[in-house]
Short mmCIF file of C-alpha atoms in Angstrom, two decimals:
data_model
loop_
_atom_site.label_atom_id
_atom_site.label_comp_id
_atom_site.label_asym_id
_atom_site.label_seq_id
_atom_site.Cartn_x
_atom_site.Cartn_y
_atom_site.Cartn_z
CA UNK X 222 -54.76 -6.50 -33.10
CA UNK X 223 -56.52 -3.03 -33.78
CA UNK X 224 -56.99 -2.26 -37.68
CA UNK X 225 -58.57 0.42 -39.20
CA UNK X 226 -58.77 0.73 -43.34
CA UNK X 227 -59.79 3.76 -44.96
CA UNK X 228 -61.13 3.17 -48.52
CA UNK X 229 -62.63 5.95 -50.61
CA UNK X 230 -62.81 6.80 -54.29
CA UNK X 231 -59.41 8.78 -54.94
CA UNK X 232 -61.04 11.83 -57.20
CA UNK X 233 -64.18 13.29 -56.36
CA UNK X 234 -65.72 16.22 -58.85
CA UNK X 235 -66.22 19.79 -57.63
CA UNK X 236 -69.94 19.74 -56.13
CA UNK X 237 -70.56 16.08 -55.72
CA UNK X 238 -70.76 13.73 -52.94
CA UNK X 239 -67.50 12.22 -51.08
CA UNK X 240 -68.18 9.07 -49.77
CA UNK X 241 -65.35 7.01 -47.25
CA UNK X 242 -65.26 3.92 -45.49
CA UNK X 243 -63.27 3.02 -42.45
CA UNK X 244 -63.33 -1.00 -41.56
CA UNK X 245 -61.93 -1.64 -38.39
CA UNK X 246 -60.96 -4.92 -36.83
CA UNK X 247 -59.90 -6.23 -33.69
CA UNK X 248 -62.18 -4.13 -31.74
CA UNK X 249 -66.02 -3.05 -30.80
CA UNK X 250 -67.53 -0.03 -32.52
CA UNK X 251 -69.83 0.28 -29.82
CA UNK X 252 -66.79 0.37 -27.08
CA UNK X 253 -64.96 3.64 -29.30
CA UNK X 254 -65.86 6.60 -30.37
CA UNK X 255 -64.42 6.88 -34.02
CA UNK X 256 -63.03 9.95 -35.46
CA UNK X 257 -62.67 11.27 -39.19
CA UNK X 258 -59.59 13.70 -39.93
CA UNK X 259 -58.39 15.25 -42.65
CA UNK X 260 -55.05 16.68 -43.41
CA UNK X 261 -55.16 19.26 -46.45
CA UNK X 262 -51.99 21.67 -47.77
CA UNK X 263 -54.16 24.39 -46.42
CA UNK X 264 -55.20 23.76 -43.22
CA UNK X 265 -52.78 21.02 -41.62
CA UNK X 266 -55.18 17.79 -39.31
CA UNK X 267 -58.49 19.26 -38.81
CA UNK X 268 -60.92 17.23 -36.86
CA UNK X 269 -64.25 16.83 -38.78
CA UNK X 270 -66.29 15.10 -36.10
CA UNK X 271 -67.15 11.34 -34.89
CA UNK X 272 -69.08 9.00 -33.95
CA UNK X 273 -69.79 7.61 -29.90
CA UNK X 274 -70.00 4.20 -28.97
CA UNK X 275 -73.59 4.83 -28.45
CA UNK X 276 -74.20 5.97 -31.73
CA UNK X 277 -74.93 9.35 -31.16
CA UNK X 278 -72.47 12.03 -33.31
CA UNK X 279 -70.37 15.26 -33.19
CA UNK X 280 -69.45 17.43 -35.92
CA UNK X 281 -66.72 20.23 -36.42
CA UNK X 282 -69.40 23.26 -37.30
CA UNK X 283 -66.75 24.16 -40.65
CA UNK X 284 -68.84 21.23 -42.20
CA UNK X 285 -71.57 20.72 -40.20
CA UNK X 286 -73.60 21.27 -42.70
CA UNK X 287 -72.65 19.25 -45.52
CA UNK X 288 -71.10 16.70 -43.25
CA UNK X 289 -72.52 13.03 -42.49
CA UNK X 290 -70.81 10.67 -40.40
CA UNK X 291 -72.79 6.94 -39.26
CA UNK X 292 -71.90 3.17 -39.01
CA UNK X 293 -73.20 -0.36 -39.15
CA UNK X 294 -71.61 -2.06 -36.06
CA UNK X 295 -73.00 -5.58 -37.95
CA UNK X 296 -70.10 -5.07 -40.76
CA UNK X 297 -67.87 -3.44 -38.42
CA UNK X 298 -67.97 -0.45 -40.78
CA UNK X 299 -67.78 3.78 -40.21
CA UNK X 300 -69.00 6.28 -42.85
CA UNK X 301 -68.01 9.45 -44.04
CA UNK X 302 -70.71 11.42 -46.46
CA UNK X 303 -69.44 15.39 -47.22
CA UNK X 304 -71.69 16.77 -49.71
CA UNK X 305 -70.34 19.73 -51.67
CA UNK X 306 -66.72 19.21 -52.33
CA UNK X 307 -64.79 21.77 -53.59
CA UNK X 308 -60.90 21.77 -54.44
CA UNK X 309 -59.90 22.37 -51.34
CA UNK X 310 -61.24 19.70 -49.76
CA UNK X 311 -58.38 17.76 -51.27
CA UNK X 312 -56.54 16.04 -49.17
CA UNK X 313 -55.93 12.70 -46.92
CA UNK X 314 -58.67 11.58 -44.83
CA UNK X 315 -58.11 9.24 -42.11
CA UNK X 316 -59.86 7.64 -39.44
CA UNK X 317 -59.16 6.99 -35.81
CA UNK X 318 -59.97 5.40 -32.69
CA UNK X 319 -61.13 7.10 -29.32
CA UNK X 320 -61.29 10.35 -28.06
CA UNK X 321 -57.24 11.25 -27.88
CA UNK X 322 -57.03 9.37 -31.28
CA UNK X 323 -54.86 6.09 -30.20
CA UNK X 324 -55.43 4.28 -33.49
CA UNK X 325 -55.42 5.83 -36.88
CA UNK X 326 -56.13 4.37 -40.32
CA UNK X 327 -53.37 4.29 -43.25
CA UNK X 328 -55.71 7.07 -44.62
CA UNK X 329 -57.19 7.50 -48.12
CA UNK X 330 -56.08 10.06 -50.35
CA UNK X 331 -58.72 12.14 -52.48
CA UNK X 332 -58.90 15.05 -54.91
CA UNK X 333 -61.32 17.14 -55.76
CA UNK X 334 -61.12 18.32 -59.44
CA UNK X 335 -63.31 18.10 -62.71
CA UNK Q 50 -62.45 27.41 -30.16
CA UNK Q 51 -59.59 26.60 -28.82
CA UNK Q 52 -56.01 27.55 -30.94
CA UNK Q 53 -53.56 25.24 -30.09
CA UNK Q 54 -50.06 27.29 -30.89
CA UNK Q 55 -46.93 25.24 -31.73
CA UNK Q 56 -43.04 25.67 -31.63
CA UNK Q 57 -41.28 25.83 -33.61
CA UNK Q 58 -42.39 25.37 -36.61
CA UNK Q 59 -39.71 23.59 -37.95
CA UNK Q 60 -36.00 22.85 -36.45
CA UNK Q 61 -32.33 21.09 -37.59
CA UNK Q 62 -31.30 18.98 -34.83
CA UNK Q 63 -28.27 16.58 -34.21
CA UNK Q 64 -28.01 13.36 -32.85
CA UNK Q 65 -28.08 13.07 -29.49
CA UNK Q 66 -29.29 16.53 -28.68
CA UNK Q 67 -32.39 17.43 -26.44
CA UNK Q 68 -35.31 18.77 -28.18
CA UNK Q 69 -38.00 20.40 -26.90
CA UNK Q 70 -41.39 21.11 -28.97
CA UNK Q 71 -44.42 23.29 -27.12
CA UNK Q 72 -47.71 23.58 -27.41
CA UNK Q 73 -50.09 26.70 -25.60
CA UNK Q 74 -53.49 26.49 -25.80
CA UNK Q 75 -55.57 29.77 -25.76
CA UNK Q 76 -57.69 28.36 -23.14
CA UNK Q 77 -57.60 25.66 -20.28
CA UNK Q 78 -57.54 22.51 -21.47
CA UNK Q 79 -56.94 20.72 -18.49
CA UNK Q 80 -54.31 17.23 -19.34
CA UNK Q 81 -56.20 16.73 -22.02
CA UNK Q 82 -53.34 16.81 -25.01
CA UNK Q 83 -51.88 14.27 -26.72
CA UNK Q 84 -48.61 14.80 -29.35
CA UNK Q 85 -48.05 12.48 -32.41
CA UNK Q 86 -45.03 11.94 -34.74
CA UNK Q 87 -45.49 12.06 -38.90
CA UNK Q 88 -43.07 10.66 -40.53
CA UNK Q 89 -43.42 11.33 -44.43
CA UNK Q 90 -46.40 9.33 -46.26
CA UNK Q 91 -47.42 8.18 -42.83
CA UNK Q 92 -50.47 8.59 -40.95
CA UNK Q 93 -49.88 10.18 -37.62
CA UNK Q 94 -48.61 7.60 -34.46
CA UNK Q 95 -49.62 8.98 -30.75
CA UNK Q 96 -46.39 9.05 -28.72
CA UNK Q 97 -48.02 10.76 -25.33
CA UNK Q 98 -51.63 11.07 -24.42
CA UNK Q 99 -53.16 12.96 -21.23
CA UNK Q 100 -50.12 15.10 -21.42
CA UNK Q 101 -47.68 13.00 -19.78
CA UNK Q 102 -48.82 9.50 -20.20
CA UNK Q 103 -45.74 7.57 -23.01
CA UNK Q 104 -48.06 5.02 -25.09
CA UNK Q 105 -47.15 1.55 -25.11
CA UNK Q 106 -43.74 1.06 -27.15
CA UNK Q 107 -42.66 4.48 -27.04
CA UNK Q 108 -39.31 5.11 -26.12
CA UNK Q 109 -38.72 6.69 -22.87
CA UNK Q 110 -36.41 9.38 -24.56
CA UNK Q 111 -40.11 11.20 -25.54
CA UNK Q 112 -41.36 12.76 -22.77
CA UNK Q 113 -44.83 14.82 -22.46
CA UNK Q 114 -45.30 17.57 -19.34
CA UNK Q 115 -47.78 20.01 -18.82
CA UNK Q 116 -51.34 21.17 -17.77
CA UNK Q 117 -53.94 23.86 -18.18
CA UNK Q 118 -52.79 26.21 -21.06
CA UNK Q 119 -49.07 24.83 -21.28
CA UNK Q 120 -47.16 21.75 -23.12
CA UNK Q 121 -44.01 20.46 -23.94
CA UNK Q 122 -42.67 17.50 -25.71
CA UNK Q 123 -39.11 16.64 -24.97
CA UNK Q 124 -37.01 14.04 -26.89
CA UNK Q 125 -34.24 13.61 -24.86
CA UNK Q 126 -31.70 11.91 -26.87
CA UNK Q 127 -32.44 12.69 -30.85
CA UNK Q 128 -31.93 9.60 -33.02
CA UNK Q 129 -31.40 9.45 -36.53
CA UNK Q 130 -35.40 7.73 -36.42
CA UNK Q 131 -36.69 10.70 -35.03
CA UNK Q 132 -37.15 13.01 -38.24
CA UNK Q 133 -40.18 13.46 -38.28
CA UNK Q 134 -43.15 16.12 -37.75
CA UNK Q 135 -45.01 16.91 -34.34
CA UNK Q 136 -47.89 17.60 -33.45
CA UNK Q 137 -50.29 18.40 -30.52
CA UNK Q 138 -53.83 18.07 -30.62
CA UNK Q 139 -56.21 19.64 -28.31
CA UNK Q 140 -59.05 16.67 -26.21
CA UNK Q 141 -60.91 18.83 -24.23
CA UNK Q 142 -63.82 20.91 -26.32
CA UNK Q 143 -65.11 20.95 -29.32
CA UNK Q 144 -64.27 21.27 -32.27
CA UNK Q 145 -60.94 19.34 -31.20
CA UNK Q 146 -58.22 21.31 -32.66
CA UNK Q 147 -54.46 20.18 -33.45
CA UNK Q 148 -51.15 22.34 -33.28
CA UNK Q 149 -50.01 23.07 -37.03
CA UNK Q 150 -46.91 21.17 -36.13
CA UNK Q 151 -42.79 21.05 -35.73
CA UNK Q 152 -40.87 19.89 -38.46
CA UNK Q 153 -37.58 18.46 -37.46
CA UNK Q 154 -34.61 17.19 -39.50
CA UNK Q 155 -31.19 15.82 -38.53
CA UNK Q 156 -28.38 18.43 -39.72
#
């Protein structure tokens, strides 16, 4: 059956690098696009961007630029890389499957603060 | 971008009544919708996708209508399960954009 696992490293300080993991299962990476969301006391689900089943990306231009999203189809693995992190990036960040988001990951909580 | 408006924003319901939840989008945005249900410390679970279309295991008590700049989720019969918050999210352009969601409770 479809899986997906978010795993991440819980607190993150103010300026440095947020890195995520989604490992999916039960499914080709290069058959989905994969999508990264985050839901934050501020803002509610945003949609950060993802990834096609071709490889190529798409990003939500309130991070473009600090935002990184790539895989290795070999390990059945998706990455998340946001550079800059301040405290109100904290939230839960999840994963999902295709473009109307029919799978989602138990999603990984993280907090920003030194 | 596209603003995906929701509501209500929140709502006390009783068993057995009909709810209805909406979603207008500020542009056209074809059947491209879909509408989730959050229950607490969960992460989101798609009920309806292309607007109308009930995913696989979903009761048929939720039911999804609409098209262009106008949605509506209906739970027909509310069950004591169904506490939970809504929310629509926006498929057709980017940057894909959710409703800020309906928050309903059993009185």
């Amino acid at each position: 059956q479809v899986q997906l696992k978010e795993t991440g490293p819980g607190l993150v300080q103010p300026t440095q690098t947020l890195s995520i993991t989604c490992t999916v299962s039960g499914f080709s990476l290069t058959s989905y696009y994969m999508q990264w969301v985050r839901q934050t006391p501020g803002k509610g689900l945003e949609w950060m961007g993802f990834i096609r089943s071709g490889g190529s990306t798409e990003y939500n231009s309130e991070f473009k630029s600090r935002l990184s999203i790539s895989r290795d189809t070999s390990k059945n693995q998706v990455f998340l890389k946001m550079n800059s992190l301040k405290t109100e990036d904290t939230g839960v960040y999840y994963c999902a499957r295709d473009s109307a988001m029919g799978y989602w990951g138990q999603g990984v909580m993280v907090t920003v603060s030194s | 971008n596209t603003v995906m408006t929701q509501s209500p924003t929140s709502m006390f319901t009783s068993v057995g009544d009909r709810v209805t939840i909406s979603c207008k989008a500020s542009q056209n945005v074809g059947i491209n919708v879909a509408w989730y249900q959050q229950e607490t410390g969960q992460s989101p679970k798609r009920l309806i996708n292309w607007a109308s279309n009930r995913d696989t295991g979903v009761p048929d008590r939720f039911t999804g209508s609409g098209s262009g700049t106008d949605f509506t989720l209906t739970i027909s019969n509310m069950q004591a399960e169904d506490p939970a918050i809504y929310y629509c999210l926006q498929h057709k352009s980017y940057p894909l954009t959710f409703g800020s969601g309906t928050k309903l409770e059993i009185k």
